[in-house]
Amino acid sequence: MGSNPPETSAMEAFFEKILRRLERTSAPGPKLKDPETFNGTKSRYSPWKFVLQQYVAGLDKDRAISVVLSYIQGERVDIWKEAFSRSNYENGAWKFDTLNAFWKALDTVFDDPNVKHTAQAKLESLKMKGSAQEFFTEFEQLVTLANYDLDNEFVLNILQRNAREDFVRNIYARGNIPTTFAAWKTRLLGLDKYRNMFNVIRHGPSRIPTAPTTQRPNSAPNPPPQPQPIPVRRDGTGIIYGGRGQPMDLDRKCIKCSAPKREKGSCGDAWHIPNRSSPNTQYRRRWEEAEESKGFFEEVRRFVKEDPELFLQQVQGSTPEPSFVEDST
């Protein structure tokens, strides 16, 4: 029997269409993370239920119920699960008309009204004080524990009362008021973002202190400074040293009492070595000390007035140092 080309082409196109449809429906989707098992602790039931409802979404009723029950495990629930399955499974199918009827049966056993009441109380008192994102994270968790739908009118009213008042006023003032939880969340998060941007522009970003950096020398370290020779001057009696612990001419005469420097003398001046409390001293300048500067300049004035010629000689370095340049005690 001959074949009809148009009819054959139509059949091939028909089967090709079916194959493409089967490929789309049988293609594996992204694998969800396996949920945790539920051991019968009522305080964990509501969040566990929320996760499982997402996990079995898209499955047919009987398959979804079997998967949910497979994640109920533990000594406290194993006996209950066996009895529950025997009562509600028959002839290869579950007796529940809908998946929602199955969840209501589980709610009767495991739902904890105290958890709902506690979550509802926290939900009503939760305020948006800090980050809007942190607020919504906790808000949505409490909505789940209180077993509310996010688009429930009661939830939307609480959200508007507990969000920042200036944000809500801004939304109402602009019009186009959101009607869903997702829309309210988007608008409030946007306002919080703009507020943070404005604060940065107005006050500047917070300054983060930077750790000090250690600079490494590019070359070898400088050698320690070498001691410089101390300048000396001479007069008719010999060498006069510049101080800083050097030996001194012990035979030099005091301009006050004419006694040698090595002797105590009658003037009591500390210029004489025996009048010092410590032999290893260095020169000190009395005019640099606040307590003695006034007396020093009085002595200079008196010395200039009494013997200006001798004063000039001492200043020019032709005679021993005057008494107003003393060794420190």
Coordinates of C-alpha atoms in Angstrom, one line a residue:
M1 CA 0.0 0.0 0.0
G2 CA 1.4 3.4 -1.0
S3 CA 2.0 6.1 1.5
N4 CA 0.4 9.5 1.4
P5 CA 3.3 12.1 1.6
P6 CA 1.2 15.0 3.1
E7 CA -0.3 12.7 5.7
T8 CA 3.2 11.3 6.6
S9 CA 4.6 14.8 7.0
A10 CA 1.8 15.9 9.2
M11 CA 2.3 12.8 11.5
E12 CA 6.0 13.5 11.7
A13 CA 5.4 17.1 12.6
F14 CA 2.9 16.0 15.2
F15 CA 5.3 13.6 16.9
E16 CA 8.1 16.1 16.7
K17 CA 5.9 18.6 18.6
I18 CA 5.2 16.0 21.3
L19 CA 8.9 15.1 21.6
R20 CA 9.8 18.8 22.1
R21 CA 7.1 19.1 24.7
L22 CA 8.4 16.0 26.6
E23 CA 11.9 17.3 26.5
R24 CA 10.9 20.6 28.1
T25 CA 8.9 18.9 30.8
S26 CA 11.5 16.3 31.6
A27 CA 14.5 18.5 31.6
P28 CA 16.0 18.6 35.1
G29 CA 15.7 22.0 36.8
P30 CA 18.1 23.5 39.3
K31 CA 18.4 21.3 42.4
L32 CA 17.2 22.7 45.7
K33 CA 19.1 22.3 48.9
D34 CA 17.7 19.4 50.8
P35 CA 15.7 20.6 53.8
E36 CA 16.4 19.6 57.3
T37 CA 14.3 16.8 58.9
F38 CA 11.6 17.6 61.5
N39 CA 11.8 15.7 64.7
G40 CA 8.5 16.8 66.2
T41 CA 9.7 20.0 68.1
K42 CA 6.8 22.3 67.8
S43 CA 8.8 25.5 67.9
R44 CA 10.6 24.4 64.7
Y45 CA 7.5 23.3 62.8
S46 CA 6.4 26.6 61.3
P47 CA 9.8 27.5 59.6
W48 CA 10.3 23.9 58.6
K49 CA 6.8 23.8 57.0
F50 CA 7.6 27.0 55.0
V51 CA 10.8 25.4 53.6
L52 CA 9.1 22.1 52.7
Q53 CA 6.2 23.9 50.9
Q54 CA 8.7 25.5 48.6
Y55 CA 10.6 22.2 48.2
V56 CA 7.6 20.3 47.0
A57 CA 6.2 23.0 44.8
G58 CA 5.4 21.7 41.4
L59 CA 4.9 18.1 42.5
D60 CA 1.6 16.3 42.2
K61 CA -0.4 15.9 45.4
D62 CA 0.6 12.3 46.2
R63 CA 4.2 12.7 45.4
A64 CA 4.4 15.9 47.5
I65 CA 2.8 14.3 50.6
S66 CA 5.2 11.3 50.4
V67 CA 8.2 13.7 50.1
V68 CA 7.1 15.8 53.1
L69 CA 6.6 12.7 55.3
S70 CA 10.0 11.4 54.4
Y71 CA 11.5 14.5 56.1
I72 CA 9.7 13.8 59.4
Q73 CA 12.0 11.6 61.4
G74 CA 13.0 10.9 64.9
E75 CA 12.1 8.8 67.9
R76 CA 9.3 11.2 68.9
V77 CA 7.5 11.0 65.6
D78 CA 8.4 7.7 64.0
I79 CA 5.5 5.9 65.6
W80 CA 3.1 8.7 64.9
K81 CA 4.2 8.8 61.2
E82 CA 3.5 5.1 60.8
A83 CA 0.0 5.4 62.3
F84 CA -0.7 8.5 60.2
S85 CA 0.3 6.8 57.0
R86 CA -1.7 3.6 57.7
S87 CA -4.8 5.8 58.3
N88 CA -4.5 8.1 55.3
Y89 CA -2.8 5.9 52.6
E90 CA -4.8 3.4 50.6
N91 CA -4.5 1.7 47.2
G92 CA -1.4 3.5 46.3
A93 CA -2.8 7.0 46.9
W94 CA -3.3 9.4 49.8
K95 CA -6.8 10.1 51.0
F96 CA -6.4 13.9 51.1
D97 CA -8.3 15.7 48.4
T98 CA -5.7 18.5 48.2
L99 CA -2.2 19.2 49.4
N100 CA -3.6 22.0 51.6
A101 CA -5.8 19.5 53.4
F102 CA -2.7 17.4 54.2
W103 CA -0.9 20.5 55.7
K104 CA -4.0 21.3 57.8
A105 CA -3.8 17.7 59.2
L106 CA -0.1 18.3 60.2
D107 CA -1.0 21.7 61.7
T108 CA -3.4 20.0 64.0
V109 CA -0.7 17.8 65.4
F110 CA 2.5 20.0 65.4
D111 CA 1.4 23.6 65.2
D112 CA 2.3 25.5 68.4
P113 CA -0.1 28.4 69.2
N114 CA 2.4 29.8 71.6
V115 CA 4.9 30.3 68.8
K116 CA 2.4 32.1 66.7
H117 CA 1.3 34.4 69.6
T118 CA 4.9 35.2 70.5
A119 CA 5.8 35.9 66.9
Q120 CA 2.8 38.1 66.4
A121 CA 3.6 40.1 69.5
K122 CA 7.2 40.6 68.3
L123 CA 5.9 41.5 64.8
E124 CA 3.7 44.3 66.2
S125 CA 6.5 45.8 68.3
L126 CA 9.3 45.5 65.7
K127 CA 10.4 49.0 64.6
M128 CA 12.6 50.1 61.7
K129 CA 15.4 51.8 63.7
G130 CA 18.5 50.9 61.8
S131 CA 19.0 49.3 58.4
A132 CA 15.9 48.7 56.4
Q133 CA 17.3 45.4 55.1
E134 CA 17.9 44.1 58.6
F135 CA 14.4 45.2 59.5
F136 CA 12.8 43.3 56.6
T137 CA 14.9 40.1 57.3
E138 CA 13.5 39.9 60.8
F139 CA 10.0 41.1 59.8
E140 CA 9.6 38.3 57.2
Q141 CA 10.8 35.7 59.7
L142 CA 8.2 36.8 62.2
V143 CA 5.5 36.8 59.6
T144 CA 6.3 33.2 58.8
L145 CA 6.3 32.1 62.4
A146 CA 3.0 33.9 63.0
N147 CA 1.7 31.9 60.0
Y148 CA 0.6 35.0 58.1
D149 CA 0.7 35.6 54.4
L150 CA 3.0 38.6 53.4
D151 CA 0.2 40.3 51.5
N152 CA -2.3 39.9 54.3
E153 CA -3.9 43.2 55.1
F154 CA -3.0 42.9 58.8
V155 CA 0.7 42.4 57.8
L156 CA 0.7 45.4 55.5
N157 CA -0.9 47.6 58.2
I158 CA 1.8 46.6 60.7
L159 CA 4.5 47.2 58.1
Q160 CA 3.3 50.8 57.5
R161 CA 3.0 51.5 61.3
N162 CA 6.5 50.1 62.1
A163 CA 8.5 51.4 59.2
R164 CA 10.2 54.8 59.5
E165 CA 7.4 57.4 59.7
D166 CA 9.2 59.8 57.3
F167 CA 9.5 57.1 54.7
V168 CA 5.8 56.2 54.9
R169 CA 4.9 59.9 54.7
N170 CA 7.1 60.3 51.7
I171 CA 5.4 57.4 49.9
Y172 CA 1.9 58.7 50.6
A173 CA 2.9 62.2 49.6
R174 CA 4.1 61.0 46.2
G175 CA 1.0 58.9 45.5
N176 CA 1.0 55.6 43.7
I177 CA 0.7 53.8 47.1
P178 CA 1.9 50.2 47.0
T179 CA -0.7 47.4 47.5
T180 CA 1.6 44.4 48.0
F181 CA 4.3 43.5 50.4
A182 CA 6.9 43.3 47.7
A183 CA 6.1 46.8 46.4
W184 CA 6.2 48.3 49.9
K185 CA 9.5 46.6 50.5
T186 CA 11.0 47.9 47.2
R187 CA 9.9 51.5 48.0
L188 CA 11.2 51.5 51.6
L189 CA 14.5 49.9 50.7
G190 CA 15.0 52.6 48.0
L191 CA 14.3 55.4 50.4
D192 CA 16.7 53.9 53.0
K193 CA 19.4 53.7 50.2
Y194 CA 18.8 57.4 49.3
R195 CA 19.0 58.4 53.0
N196 CA 22.3 56.7 53.4
M197 CA 23.7 58.3 50.2
F198 CA 22.6 61.8 51.5
N199 CA 24.2 61.2 54.8
V200 CA 27.5 60.4 53.1
I201 CA 27.3 63.5 51.0
R202 CA 26.4 65.7 53.9
H203 CA 28.7 64.4 56.6
G204 CA 31.3 62.6 54.5
P205 CA 32.3 58.9 54.8
S206 CA 33.6 57.6 58.0
R207 CA 37.3 57.9 58.2
I208 CA 39.2 54.7 58.6
P209 CA 42.5 55.1 60.3
T210 CA 45.3 53.7 58.3
A211 CA 48.1 51.8 59.8
P212 CA 51.4 53.7 59.9
T213 CA 53.9 52.5 57.3
T214 CA 57.5 51.8 58.1
Q215 CA 59.8 53.4 55.6
R216 CA 62.8 51.3 54.7
P217 CA 66.0 53.2 53.9
N218 CA 67.1 52.9 50.3
S219 CA 70.7 53.0 51.2
A220 CA 72.9 52.0 54.2
P221 CA 72.2 54.0 57.4
N222 CA 74.1 57.1 58.0
P223 CA 77.2 56.5 60.2
P224 CA 77.1 57.9 63.7
P225 CA 78.3 61.5 63.9
Q226 CA 82.0 61.8 64.7
P227 CA 83.0 64.0 67.6
Q228 CA 84.2 67.4 66.5
P229 CA 87.3 69.0 68.0
I230 CA 86.5 71.6 70.5
P231 CA 87.9 75.0 69.6
V232 CA 90.4 76.5 72.0
R233 CA 91.9 79.9 72.4
R234 CA 95.2 81.0 73.9
D235 CA 96.3 83.9 76.0
G236 CA 99.5 84.9 77.7
T237 CA 99.1 82.3 80.5
G238 CA 98.7 79.3 78.2
I239 CA 95.8 77.3 76.8
I240 CA 92.2 78.2 77.9
Y241 CA 89.8 75.2 77.3
G242 CA 86.3 75.6 76.2
G243 CA 84.6 73.4 78.9
R244 CA 82.6 70.3 78.3
G245 CA 84.6 68.3 80.9
Q246 CA 88.1 69.2 79.6
P247 CA 91.0 69.8 82.0
M248 CA 91.4 73.4 83.1
D249 CA 94.3 75.7 84.0
L250 CA 94.4 75.4 87.8
D251 CA 96.8 78.4 88.2
R252 CA 94.5 81.0 86.6
K253 CA 93.6 83.9 89.0
C254 CA 90.1 84.9 90.1
I255 CA 89.2 88.4 89.1
K256 CA 87.4 88.9 92.5
C257 CA 90.0 87.7 95.0
S258 CA 93.0 86.9 92.8
A259 CA 93.3 83.4 94.3
P260 CA 94.2 80.5 92.0
K261 CA 91.4 78.5 90.6
R262 CA 92.6 75.4 92.5
E263 CA 92.2 77.2 95.8
K264 CA 89.0 78.0 97.6
G265 CA 89.6 81.8 97.6
S266 CA 88.0 84.4 99.8
C267 CA 85.2 85.4 97.4
G268 CA 83.3 82.0 97.8
D269 CA 82.7 81.9 94.1
A270 CA 82.0 78.5 92.6
W271 CA 84.6 79.4 89.9
H272 CA 87.1 78.0 92.5
I273 CA 87.2 74.2 92.2
P274 CA 87.0 73.6 96.0
N275 CA 83.8 75.5 96.2
R276 CA 82.0 73.1 93.9
S277 CA 79.9 70.2 95.1
S278 CA 81.1 67.9 92.3
P279 CA 84.5 68.0 90.5
N280 CA 83.1 66.6 87.3
T281 CA 80.9 69.5 86.2
Q282 CA 80.3 71.4 83.1
Y283 CA 79.9 75.1 82.4
R284 CA 76.5 76.6 82.9
R285 CA 75.3 80.0 81.7
R286 CA 73.7 81.9 84.5
W287 CA 71.9 84.2 82.0
E288 CA 70.0 81.2 80.6
E289 CA 68.5 80.3 84.0
A290 CA 65.3 82.2 84.9
E291 CA 66.1 82.4 88.7
E292 CA 69.6 83.8 88.2
S293 CA 69.3 85.9 85.0
K294 CA 68.4 89.0 86.9
G295 CA 71.3 88.8 89.3
F296 CA 73.6 87.9 86.4
F297 CA 72.8 91.1 84.5
E298 CA 73.1 93.1 87.7
E299 CA 76.7 91.8 88.1
V300 CA 77.5 92.6 84.4
R301 CA 76.3 96.2 84.8
R302 CA 78.3 96.6 88.0
F303 CA 81.4 95.1 86.4
V304 CA 81.1 97.4 83.3
K305 CA 80.7 100.4 85.5
E306 CA 83.6 99.6 87.9
D307 CA 86.2 98.4 85.3
P308 CA 85.1 98.8 81.7
E309 CA 88.6 98.2 80.3
L310 CA 88.9 94.8 82.1
F311 CA 85.4 93.9 81.0
L312 CA 86.3 94.6 77.4
Q313 CA 89.4 92.5 77.6
Q314 CA 87.5 89.5 79.0
V315 CA 84.9 89.7 76.4
Q316 CA 87.5 89.7 73.6
G317 CA 89.2 86.7 75.1
S318 CA 92.5 88.1 76.4
T319 CA 91.9 87.3 80.0
P320 CA 90.3 84.3 81.9
E321 CA 86.5 83.9 81.9
P322 CA 84.6 86.2 84.1
S323 CA 82.8 84.9 87.1
F324 CA 79.4 85.3 85.5
V325 CA 80.2 82.3 83.4
E326 CA 80.2 79.6 86.1
D327 CA 80.6 75.9 86.2
S328 CA 77.3 74.2 87.1
T329 CA 77.1 72.7 90.6

